[in-house]
GROMACS .gro file of C-alpha atoms in nm:
model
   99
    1UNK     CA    1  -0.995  -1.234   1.030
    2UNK     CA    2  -0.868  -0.873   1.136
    3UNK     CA    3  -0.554  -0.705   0.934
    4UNK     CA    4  -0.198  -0.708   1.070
    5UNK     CA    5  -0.085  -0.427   1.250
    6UNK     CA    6   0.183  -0.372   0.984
    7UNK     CA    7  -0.144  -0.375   0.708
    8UNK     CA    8  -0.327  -0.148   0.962
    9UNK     CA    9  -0.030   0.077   0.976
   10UNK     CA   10  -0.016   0.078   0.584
   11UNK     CA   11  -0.334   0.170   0.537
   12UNK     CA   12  -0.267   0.433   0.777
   13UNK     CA   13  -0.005   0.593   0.618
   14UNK     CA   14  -0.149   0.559   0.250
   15UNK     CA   15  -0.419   0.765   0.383
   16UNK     CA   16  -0.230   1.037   0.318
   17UNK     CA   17  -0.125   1.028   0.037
   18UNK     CA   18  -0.524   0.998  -0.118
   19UNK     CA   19  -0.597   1.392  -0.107
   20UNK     CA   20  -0.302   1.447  -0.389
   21UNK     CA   21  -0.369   1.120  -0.551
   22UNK     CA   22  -0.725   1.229  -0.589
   23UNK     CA   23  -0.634   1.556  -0.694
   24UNK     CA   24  -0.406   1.404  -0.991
   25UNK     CA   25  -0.687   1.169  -1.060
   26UNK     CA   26  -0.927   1.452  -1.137
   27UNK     CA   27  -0.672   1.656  -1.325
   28UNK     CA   28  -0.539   1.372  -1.591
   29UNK     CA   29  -0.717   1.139  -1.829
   30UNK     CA   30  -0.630   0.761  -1.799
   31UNK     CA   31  -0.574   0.527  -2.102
   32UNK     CA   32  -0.542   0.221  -1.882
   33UNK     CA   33  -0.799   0.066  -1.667
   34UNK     CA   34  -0.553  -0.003  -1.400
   35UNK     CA   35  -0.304   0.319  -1.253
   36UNK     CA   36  -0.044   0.233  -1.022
   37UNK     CA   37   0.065   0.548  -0.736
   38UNK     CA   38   0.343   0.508  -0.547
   39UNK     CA   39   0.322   0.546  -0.156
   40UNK     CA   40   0.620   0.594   0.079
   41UNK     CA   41   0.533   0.398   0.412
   42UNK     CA   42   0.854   0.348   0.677
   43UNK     CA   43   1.138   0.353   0.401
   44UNK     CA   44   0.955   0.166   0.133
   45UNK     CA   45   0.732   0.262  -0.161
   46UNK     CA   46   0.417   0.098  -0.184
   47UNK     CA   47   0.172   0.125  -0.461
   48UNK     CA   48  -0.148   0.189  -0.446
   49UNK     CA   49  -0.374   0.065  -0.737
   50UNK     CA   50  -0.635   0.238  -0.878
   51UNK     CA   51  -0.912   0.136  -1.078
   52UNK     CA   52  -1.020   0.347  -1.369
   53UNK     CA   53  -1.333   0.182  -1.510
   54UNK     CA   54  -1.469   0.172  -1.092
   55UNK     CA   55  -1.325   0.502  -1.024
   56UNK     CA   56  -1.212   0.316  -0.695
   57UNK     CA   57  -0.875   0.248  -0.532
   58UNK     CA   58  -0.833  -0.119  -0.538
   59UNK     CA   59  -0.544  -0.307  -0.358
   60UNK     CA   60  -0.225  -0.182  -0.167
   61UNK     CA   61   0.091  -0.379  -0.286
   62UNK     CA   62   0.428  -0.391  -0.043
   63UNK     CA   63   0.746  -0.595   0.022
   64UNK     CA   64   0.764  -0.790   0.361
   65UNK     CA   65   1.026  -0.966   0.486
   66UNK     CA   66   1.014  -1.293   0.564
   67UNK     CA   67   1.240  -1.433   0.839
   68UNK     CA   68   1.060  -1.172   1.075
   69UNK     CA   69   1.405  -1.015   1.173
   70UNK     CA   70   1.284  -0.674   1.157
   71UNK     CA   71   1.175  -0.400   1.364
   72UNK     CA   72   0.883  -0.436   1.543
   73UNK     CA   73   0.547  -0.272   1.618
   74UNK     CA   74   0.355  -0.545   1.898
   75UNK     CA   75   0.592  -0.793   1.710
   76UNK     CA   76   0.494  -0.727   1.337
   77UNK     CA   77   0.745  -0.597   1.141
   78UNK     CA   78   0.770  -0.237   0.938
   79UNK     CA   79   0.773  -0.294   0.567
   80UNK     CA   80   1.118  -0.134   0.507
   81UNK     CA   81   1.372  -0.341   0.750
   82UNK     CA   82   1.482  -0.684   0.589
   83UNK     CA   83   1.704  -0.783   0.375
   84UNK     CA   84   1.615  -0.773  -0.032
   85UNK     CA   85   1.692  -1.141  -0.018
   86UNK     CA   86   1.474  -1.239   0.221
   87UNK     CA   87   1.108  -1.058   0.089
   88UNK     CA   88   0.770  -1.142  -0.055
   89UNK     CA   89   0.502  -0.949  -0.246
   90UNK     CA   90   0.190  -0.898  -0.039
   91UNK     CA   91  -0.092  -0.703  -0.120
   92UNK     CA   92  -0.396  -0.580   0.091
   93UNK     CA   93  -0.719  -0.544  -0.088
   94UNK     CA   94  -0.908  -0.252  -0.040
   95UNK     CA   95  -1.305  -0.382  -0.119
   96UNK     CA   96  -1.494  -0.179   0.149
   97UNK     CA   97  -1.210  -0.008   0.294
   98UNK     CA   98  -1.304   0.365   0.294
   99UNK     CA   99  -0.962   0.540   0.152
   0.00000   0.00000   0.00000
């Protein structure tokens, strides 16, 4: 099964952030296996996991709302538009995505 366009787009969009992340990475030590980053996508931080231990970025977690009264890309909505009532946690796992 393919991703979502709004996990596509997220994806996407953390992309950008990876070249600072990675830079932070290599500059600090870690004390944790697991470091959370935080990612702004359409209004909404994200956080991006990273795995210490791997040395690999592991899973993207975001908000979604769930009545589907957002905005729309191709009728998927952005991450940011609902209302805090009405979300759930998602996350998209990264295993084999190339970040």
């Amino acid at each position: 099964m393919g991703r979502s366009l709004l996990e596509q787009r997220i994806i996407e969009e953390v992309r950008k952030y990876i070249p600072s992340v990675r830079k932070h990475i290599e500059e600090n030590t870690f004390d944790q296996r697991y470091v959370i980053f935080p990612c702004y996508v359409d209004g909404c931080f994200d956080q991006l996991e990273y795995d210490t231990e791997e040395e690999r970025f592991t899973r993207i977690s975001y908000l979604k709302g769930k009545s589907g009264t957002g905005v729309s890309i191709e009728g998927d909505e952005f991450s940011a538009h609902f209302d805090f009532e009405d979300i759930e946690h998602k996350e998209i796992d990264l295993t084999g995505i190339e970040l």
